[in-house]
Short mmCIF file of C-alpha atoms and ligand atoms in Angstrom, two decimals:
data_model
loop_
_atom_site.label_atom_id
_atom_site.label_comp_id
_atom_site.label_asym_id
_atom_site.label_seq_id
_atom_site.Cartn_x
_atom_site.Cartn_y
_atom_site.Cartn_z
CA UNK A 1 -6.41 20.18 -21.18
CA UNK A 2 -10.10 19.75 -21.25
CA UNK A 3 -10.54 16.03 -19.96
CA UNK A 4 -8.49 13.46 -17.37
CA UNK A 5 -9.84 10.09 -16.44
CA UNK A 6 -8.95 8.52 -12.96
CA UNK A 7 -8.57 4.65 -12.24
CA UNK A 8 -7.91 2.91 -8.93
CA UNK A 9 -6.46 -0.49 -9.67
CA UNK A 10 -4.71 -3.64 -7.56
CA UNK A 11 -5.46 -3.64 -3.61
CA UNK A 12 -7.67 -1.09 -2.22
CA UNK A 13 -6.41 1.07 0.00
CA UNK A 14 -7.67 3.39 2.78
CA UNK A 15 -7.65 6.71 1.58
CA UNK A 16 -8.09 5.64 -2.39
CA UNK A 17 -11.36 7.21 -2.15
CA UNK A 18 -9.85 10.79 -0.75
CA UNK A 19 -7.13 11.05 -3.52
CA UNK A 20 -10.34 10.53 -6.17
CA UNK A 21 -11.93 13.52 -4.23
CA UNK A 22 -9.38 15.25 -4.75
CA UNK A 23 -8.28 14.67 -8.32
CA UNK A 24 -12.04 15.30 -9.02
CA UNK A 25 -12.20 18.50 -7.20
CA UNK A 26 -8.73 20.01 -8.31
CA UNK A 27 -9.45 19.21 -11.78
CA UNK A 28 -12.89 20.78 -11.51
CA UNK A 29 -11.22 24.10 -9.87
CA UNK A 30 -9.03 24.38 -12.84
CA UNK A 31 -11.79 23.75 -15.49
CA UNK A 32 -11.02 19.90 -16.42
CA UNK A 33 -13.77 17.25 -16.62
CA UNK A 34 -13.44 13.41 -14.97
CA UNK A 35 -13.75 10.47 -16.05
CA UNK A 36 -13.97 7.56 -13.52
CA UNK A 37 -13.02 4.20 -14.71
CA UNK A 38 -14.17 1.46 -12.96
CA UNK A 39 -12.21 -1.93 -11.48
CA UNK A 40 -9.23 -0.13 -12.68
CA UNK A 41 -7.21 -1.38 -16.10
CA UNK A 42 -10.27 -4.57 -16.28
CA UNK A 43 -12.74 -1.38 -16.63
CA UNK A 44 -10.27 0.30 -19.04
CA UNK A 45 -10.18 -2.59 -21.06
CA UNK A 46 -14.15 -3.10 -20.97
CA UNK A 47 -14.69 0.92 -21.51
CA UNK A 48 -16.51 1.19 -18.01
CA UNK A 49 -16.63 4.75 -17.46
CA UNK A 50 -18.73 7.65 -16.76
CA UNK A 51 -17.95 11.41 -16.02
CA UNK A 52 -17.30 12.39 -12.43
CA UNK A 53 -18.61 15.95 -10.98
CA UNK A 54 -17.46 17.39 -7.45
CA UNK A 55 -20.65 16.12 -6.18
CA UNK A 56 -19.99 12.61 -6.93
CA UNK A 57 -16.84 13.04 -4.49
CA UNK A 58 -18.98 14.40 -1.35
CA UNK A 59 -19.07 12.39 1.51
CA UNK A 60 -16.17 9.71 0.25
CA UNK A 61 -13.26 11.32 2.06
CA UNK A 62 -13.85 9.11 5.24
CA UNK A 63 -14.99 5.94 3.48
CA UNK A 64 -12.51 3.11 2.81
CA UNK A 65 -12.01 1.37 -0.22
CA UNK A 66 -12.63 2.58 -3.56
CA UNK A 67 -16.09 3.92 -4.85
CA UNK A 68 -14.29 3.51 -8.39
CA UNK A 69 -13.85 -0.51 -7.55
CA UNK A 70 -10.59 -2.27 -8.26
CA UNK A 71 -9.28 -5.08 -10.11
CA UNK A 72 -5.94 -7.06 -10.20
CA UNK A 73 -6.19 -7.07 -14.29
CA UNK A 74 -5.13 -10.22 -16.46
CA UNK A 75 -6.60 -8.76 -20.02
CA UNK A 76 -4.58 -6.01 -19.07
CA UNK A 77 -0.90 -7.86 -19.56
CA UNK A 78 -1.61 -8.21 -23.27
CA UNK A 79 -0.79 -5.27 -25.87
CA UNK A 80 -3.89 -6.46 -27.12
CA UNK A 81 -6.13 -5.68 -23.73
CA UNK A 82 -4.02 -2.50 -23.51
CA UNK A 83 -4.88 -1.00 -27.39
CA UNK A 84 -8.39 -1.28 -26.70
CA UNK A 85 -8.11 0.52 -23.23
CA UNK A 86 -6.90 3.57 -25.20
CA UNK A 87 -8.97 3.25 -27.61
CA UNK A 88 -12.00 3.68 -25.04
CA UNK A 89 -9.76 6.90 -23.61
CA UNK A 90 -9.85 8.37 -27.17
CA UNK A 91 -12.75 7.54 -27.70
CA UNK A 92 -13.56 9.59 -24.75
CA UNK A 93 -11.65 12.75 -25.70
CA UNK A 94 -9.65 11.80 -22.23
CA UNK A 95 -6.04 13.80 -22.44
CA UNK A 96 -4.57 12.40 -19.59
CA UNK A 97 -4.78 9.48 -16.50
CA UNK A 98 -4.61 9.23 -12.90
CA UNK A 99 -3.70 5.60 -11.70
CA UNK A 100 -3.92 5.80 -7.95
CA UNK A 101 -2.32 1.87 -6.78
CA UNK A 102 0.55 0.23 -6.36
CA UNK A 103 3.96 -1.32 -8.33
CA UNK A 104 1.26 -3.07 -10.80
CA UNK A 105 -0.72 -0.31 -11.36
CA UNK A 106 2.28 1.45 -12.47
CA UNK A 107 3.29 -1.20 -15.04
CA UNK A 108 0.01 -0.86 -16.47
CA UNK A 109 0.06 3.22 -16.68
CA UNK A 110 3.65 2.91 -17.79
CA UNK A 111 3.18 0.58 -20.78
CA UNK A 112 -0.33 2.51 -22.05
CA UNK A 113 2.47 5.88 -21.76
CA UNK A 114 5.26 3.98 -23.89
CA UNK A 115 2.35 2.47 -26.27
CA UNK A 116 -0.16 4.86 -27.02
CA UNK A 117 1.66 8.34 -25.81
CA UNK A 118 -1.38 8.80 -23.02
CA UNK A 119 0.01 11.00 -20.07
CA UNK A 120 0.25 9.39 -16.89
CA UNK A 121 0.52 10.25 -13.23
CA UNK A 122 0.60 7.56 -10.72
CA UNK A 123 -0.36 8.17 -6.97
CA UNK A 124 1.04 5.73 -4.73
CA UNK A 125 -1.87 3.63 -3.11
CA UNK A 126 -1.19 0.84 -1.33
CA UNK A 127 -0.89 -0.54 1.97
CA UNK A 128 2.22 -1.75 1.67
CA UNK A 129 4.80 1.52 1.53
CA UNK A 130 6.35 -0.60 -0.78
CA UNK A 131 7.06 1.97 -3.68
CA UNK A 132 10.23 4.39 -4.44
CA UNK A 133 10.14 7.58 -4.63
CA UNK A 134 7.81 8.24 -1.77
CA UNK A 135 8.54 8.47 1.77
CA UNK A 136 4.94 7.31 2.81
CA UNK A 137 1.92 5.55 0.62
CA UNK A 138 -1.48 6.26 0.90
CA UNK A 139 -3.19 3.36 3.09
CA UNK A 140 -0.21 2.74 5.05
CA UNK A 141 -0.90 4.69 8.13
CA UNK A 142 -4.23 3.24 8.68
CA UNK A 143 -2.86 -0.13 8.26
CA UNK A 144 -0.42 0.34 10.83
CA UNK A 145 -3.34 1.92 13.13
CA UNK A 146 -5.37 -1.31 12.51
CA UNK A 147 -2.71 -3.67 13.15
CA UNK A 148 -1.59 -2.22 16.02
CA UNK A 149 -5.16 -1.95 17.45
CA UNK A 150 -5.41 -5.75 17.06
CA UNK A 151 -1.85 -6.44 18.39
CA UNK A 152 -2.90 -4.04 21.59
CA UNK A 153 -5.63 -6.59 21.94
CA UNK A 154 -3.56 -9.67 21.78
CA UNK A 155 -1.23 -8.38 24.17
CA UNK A 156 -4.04 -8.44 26.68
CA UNK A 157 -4.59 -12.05 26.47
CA UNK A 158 -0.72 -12.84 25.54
CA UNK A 159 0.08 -11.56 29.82
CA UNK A 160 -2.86 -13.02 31.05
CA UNK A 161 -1.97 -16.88 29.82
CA UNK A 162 1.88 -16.21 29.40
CA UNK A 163 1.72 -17.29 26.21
CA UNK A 164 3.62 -16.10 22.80
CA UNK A 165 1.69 -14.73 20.22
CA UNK A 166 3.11 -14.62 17.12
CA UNK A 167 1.53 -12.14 14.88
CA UNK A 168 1.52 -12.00 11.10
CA UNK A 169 0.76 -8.83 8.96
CA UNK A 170 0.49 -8.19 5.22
CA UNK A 171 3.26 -6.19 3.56
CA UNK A 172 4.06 -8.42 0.66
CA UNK A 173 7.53 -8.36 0.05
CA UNK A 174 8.63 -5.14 2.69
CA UNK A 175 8.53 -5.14 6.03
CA UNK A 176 7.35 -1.34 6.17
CA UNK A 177 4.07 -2.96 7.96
CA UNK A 178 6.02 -4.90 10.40
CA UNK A 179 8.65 -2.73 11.64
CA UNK A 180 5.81 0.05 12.35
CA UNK A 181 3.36 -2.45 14.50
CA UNK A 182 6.84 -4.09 16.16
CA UNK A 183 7.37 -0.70 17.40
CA UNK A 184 4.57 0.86 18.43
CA UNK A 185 2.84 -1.94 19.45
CA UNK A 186 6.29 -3.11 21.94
CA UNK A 187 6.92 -6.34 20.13
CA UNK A 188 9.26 -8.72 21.15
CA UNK A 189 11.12 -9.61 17.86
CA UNK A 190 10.17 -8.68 14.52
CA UNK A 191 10.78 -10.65 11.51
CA UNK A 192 11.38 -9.15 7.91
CA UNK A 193 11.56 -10.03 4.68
CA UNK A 194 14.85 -8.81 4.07
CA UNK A 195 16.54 -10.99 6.96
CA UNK A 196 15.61 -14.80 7.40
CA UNK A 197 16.61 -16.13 10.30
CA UNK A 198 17.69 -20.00 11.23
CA UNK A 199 15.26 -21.66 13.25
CA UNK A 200 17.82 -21.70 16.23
CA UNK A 201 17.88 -18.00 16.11
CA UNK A 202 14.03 -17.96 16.15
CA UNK A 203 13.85 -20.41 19.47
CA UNK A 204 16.46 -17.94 21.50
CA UNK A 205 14.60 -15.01 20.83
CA UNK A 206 11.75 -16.66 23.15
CA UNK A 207 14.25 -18.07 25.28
CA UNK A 208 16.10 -14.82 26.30
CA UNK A 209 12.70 -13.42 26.59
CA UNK A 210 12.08 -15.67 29.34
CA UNK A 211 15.35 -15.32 30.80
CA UNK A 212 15.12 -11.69 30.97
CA UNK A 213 11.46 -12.28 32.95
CA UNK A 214 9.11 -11.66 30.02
CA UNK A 215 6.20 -13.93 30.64
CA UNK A 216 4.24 -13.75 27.12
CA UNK A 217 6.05 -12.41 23.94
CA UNK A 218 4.06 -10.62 20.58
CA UNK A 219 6.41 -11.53 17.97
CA UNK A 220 5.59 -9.46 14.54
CA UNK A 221 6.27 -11.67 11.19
CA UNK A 222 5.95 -9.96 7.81
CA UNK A 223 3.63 -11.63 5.52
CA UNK A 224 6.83 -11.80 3.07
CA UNK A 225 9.39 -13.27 5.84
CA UNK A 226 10.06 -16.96 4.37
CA UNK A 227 7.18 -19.18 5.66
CA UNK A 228 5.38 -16.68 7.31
CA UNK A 229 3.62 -16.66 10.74
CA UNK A 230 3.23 -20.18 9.96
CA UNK A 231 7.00 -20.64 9.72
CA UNK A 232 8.18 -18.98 12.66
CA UNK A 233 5.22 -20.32 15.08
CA UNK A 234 6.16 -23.70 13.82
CA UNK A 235 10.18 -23.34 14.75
CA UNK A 236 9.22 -22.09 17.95
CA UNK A 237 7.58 -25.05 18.99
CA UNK A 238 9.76 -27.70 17.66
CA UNK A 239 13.08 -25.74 19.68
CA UNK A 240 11.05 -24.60 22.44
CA UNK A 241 7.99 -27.11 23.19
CA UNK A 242 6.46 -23.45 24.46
CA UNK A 243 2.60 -23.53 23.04
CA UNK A 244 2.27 -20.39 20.78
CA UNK A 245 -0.39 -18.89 18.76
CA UNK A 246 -0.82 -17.58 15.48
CA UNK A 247 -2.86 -14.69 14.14
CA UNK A 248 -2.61 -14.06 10.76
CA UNK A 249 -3.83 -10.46 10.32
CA UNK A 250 -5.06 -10.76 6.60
CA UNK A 251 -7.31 -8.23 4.67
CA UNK A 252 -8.78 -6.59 8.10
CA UNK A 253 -5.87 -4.45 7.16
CA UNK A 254 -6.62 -2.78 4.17
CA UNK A 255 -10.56 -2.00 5.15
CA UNK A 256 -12.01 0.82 7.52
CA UNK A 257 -12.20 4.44 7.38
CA UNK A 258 -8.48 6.56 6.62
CA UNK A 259 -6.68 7.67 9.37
CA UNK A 260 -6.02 12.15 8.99
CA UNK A 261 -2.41 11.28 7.94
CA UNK A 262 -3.31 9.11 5.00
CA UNK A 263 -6.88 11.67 4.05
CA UNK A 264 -4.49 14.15 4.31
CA UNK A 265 -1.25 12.76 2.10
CA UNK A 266 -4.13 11.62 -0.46
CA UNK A 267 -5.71 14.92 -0.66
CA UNK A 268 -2.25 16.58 -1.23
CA UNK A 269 -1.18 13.81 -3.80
CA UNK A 270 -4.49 13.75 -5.95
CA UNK A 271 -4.07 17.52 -6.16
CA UNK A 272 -0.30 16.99 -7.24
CA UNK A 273 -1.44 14.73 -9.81
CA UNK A 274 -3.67 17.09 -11.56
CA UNK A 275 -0.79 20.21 -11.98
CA UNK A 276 1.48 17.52 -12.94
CA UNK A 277 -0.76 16.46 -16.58
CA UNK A 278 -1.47 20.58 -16.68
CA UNK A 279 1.92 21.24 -16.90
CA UNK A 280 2.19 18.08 -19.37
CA UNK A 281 3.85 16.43 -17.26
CA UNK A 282 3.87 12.03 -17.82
CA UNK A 283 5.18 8.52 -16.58
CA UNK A 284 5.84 10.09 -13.14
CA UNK A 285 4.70 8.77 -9.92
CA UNK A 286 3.87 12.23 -7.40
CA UNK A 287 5.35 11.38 -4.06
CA UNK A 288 6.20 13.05 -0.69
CA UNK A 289 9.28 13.48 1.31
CA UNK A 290 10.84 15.36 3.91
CA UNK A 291 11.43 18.39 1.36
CA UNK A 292 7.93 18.39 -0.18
CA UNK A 293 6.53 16.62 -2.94
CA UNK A 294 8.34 14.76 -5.69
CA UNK A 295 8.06 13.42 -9.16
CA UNK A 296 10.04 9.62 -9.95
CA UNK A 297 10.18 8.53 -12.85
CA UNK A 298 7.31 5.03 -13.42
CA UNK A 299 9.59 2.69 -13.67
CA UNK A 300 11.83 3.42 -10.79
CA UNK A 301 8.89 3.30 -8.21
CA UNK A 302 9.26 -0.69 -8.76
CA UNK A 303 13.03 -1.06 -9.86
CA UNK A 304 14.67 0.74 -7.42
CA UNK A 305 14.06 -0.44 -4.10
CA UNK A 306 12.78 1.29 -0.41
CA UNK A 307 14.50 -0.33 2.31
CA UNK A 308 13.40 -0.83 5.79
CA UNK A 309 14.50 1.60 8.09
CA UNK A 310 17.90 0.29 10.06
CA UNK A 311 18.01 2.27 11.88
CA UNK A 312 14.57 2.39 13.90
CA UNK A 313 15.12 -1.88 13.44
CA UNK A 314 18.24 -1.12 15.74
CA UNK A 315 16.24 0.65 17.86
CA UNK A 316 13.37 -2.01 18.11
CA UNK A 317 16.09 -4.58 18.85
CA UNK A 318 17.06 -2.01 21.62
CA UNK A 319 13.99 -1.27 23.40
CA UNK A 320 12.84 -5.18 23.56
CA UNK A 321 15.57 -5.64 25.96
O1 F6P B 401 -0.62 -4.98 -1.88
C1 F6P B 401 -1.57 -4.94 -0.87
C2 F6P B 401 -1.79 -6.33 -0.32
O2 F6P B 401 -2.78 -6.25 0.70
C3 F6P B 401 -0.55 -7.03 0.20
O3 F6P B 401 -0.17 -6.59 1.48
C4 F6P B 401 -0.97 -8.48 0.14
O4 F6P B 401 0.14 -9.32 0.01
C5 F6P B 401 -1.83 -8.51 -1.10
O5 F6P B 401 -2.27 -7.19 -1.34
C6 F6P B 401 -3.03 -9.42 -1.00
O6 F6P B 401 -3.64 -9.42 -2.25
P1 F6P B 401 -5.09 -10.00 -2.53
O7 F6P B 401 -6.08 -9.00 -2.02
O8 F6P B 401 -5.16 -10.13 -4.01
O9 F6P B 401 -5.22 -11.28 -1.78
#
């Protein structure tokens, strides 16, 4: 193998730019040339690449976001946009890819693998710890940190008005985000996507709270619990006539510089990556668990699903006593 190319596609995430380091510096150790794409499968599709050296990585490993760019691709979708994005790899003498996103980004590696035989490794990068096959994704830890900076805040004016703070953070579809920050950051309630609750249910929460002499109450929503923040503030006052506020954590979440955990998962994972096309390896997201890495299959990262943890819900349910 003499040449890779690397692509960071969908939402950034903290610690994108440490996995590139480090699929740019392994590869260079074991006498491979990069290619960085930029803006992901858009830049694949438009041929917007250049070669990467080791130098090109210094001084990234702290920086959020992606120096590469990224791109939520439409051209992408078509076999079409896809045939010329391999085209532009051949073209470029490129033997194998690193897609370092999410569930999208591994439809997109999968489908160029099925279509035009290019090996693929995905690295999980996204916020969201949404993906199979991985016990943690890169971003997620800083996410957490962030939102749980923000809720520590929040909590200071929550006591000193008595008021209820509802608090709504990204996630999309998993709750990963919300069970963390509902945790560690001593919330109330927490509401996932994976359990709605009737509006009744909703209004006792605050109720008992009050009962049990809790004078404010941080209540954590996941972005993908039906109707949001917006949802849940809005039940509250209509059972309750208690005035609440909403913060809707939004994009804060994905920026600033990567936590160690998430540098250090990225650095591991982009290295993993890199053995996995030498030893022609393909269509396999790298992952970690509690025995070490793993390899899962493209596909399954998105069909099989990663449930919340019950367990630690039970014990958040526990602890807001
Ligand atoms: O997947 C990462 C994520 O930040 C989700 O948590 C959120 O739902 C989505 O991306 C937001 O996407 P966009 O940046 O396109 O608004």
């Amino acid at each position: 193998m003499k040449r890779i190319a690397v692509l960071t596609s969908g939402g950034d995430a903290p610690g994108m730019n440490a996995a590139i380091r480090a699929v740019v510096r392994s590869a260079t150790f074991h006498g491979i040339e990069v290619v960085g794409v930029r803006r992901g499968f858009q830049g694949l599709h438009e041929g917007d690449m250049r070669l990467l050296g080791p130098r090109d990585v210094a001084n990234i490993i702290q920086r959020g976001g992606t120096i590469l760019l990224t791109a939520r691709s439409h051209t992408w979708r078509s076999p079409e946009g896809r045939t010329l994005g391999a085209n532009h790899l051949k073209a470029w003498g490129v033997q194998g890819l690193v897609v370092i996103g999410g569930d999208g980004s591994f439809h997109g590696a999968h489908y160029l693998q099925q279509e035009h035989g290019i090996p693929v490794i995905g690295v999980p990068g996204t916020i969201d710890n949404d993906l199979y096959g991985t016990d943690h994704t890169i971003g997620y830890f800083t996410a957490v940190e962030t939102a749980l900076d923000a809720v520590d805040k929040l909590r200071d004016t929550a006591a000193s008005h008595e008021r209820i703070f509802v608090v709504e953070v990204m996630g999309r579809h998993a709750g990963h985000i919300a069970l963390d920050v509902a945790v560690a950051g001593g919330a109330e309630e927490v509401f996932l996507p994976e359990d709605e609750h009737p509006a009744e249910h909703i209004a006792e929460v605050v109720r008992s709270s009050a009962s049990k002499g809790k004078a404010s109450s941080i209540l954590i929503v996941a972005e993908g619990y039906p109707g949001g923040g917006a949802a849940v503030t809005a039940a509250i006052e209509a059972q309750t006539g208690l005035d609440t506020r909403l913060t809707v954590l939004g994009h804060i979440q994905r920026g600033g510089s990567p936590v160690s955990s998430d540098r250090v998962l990225a650095s591991r994972l982009g290295e993993a990556a890199v053995l996995a096309l030498i030893d022609g390896k393909s269509d396999l997201m790298v992952g970690r668990g509690l025995g070490g890495m793993t390899f899962t299959p493209l596909n399954e990262t998105w069909e099989k699903r990663k449930d919340v943890s019950r367990d630690l819900y039970r014990c958040a349910k526990t602890l807001s006593v």
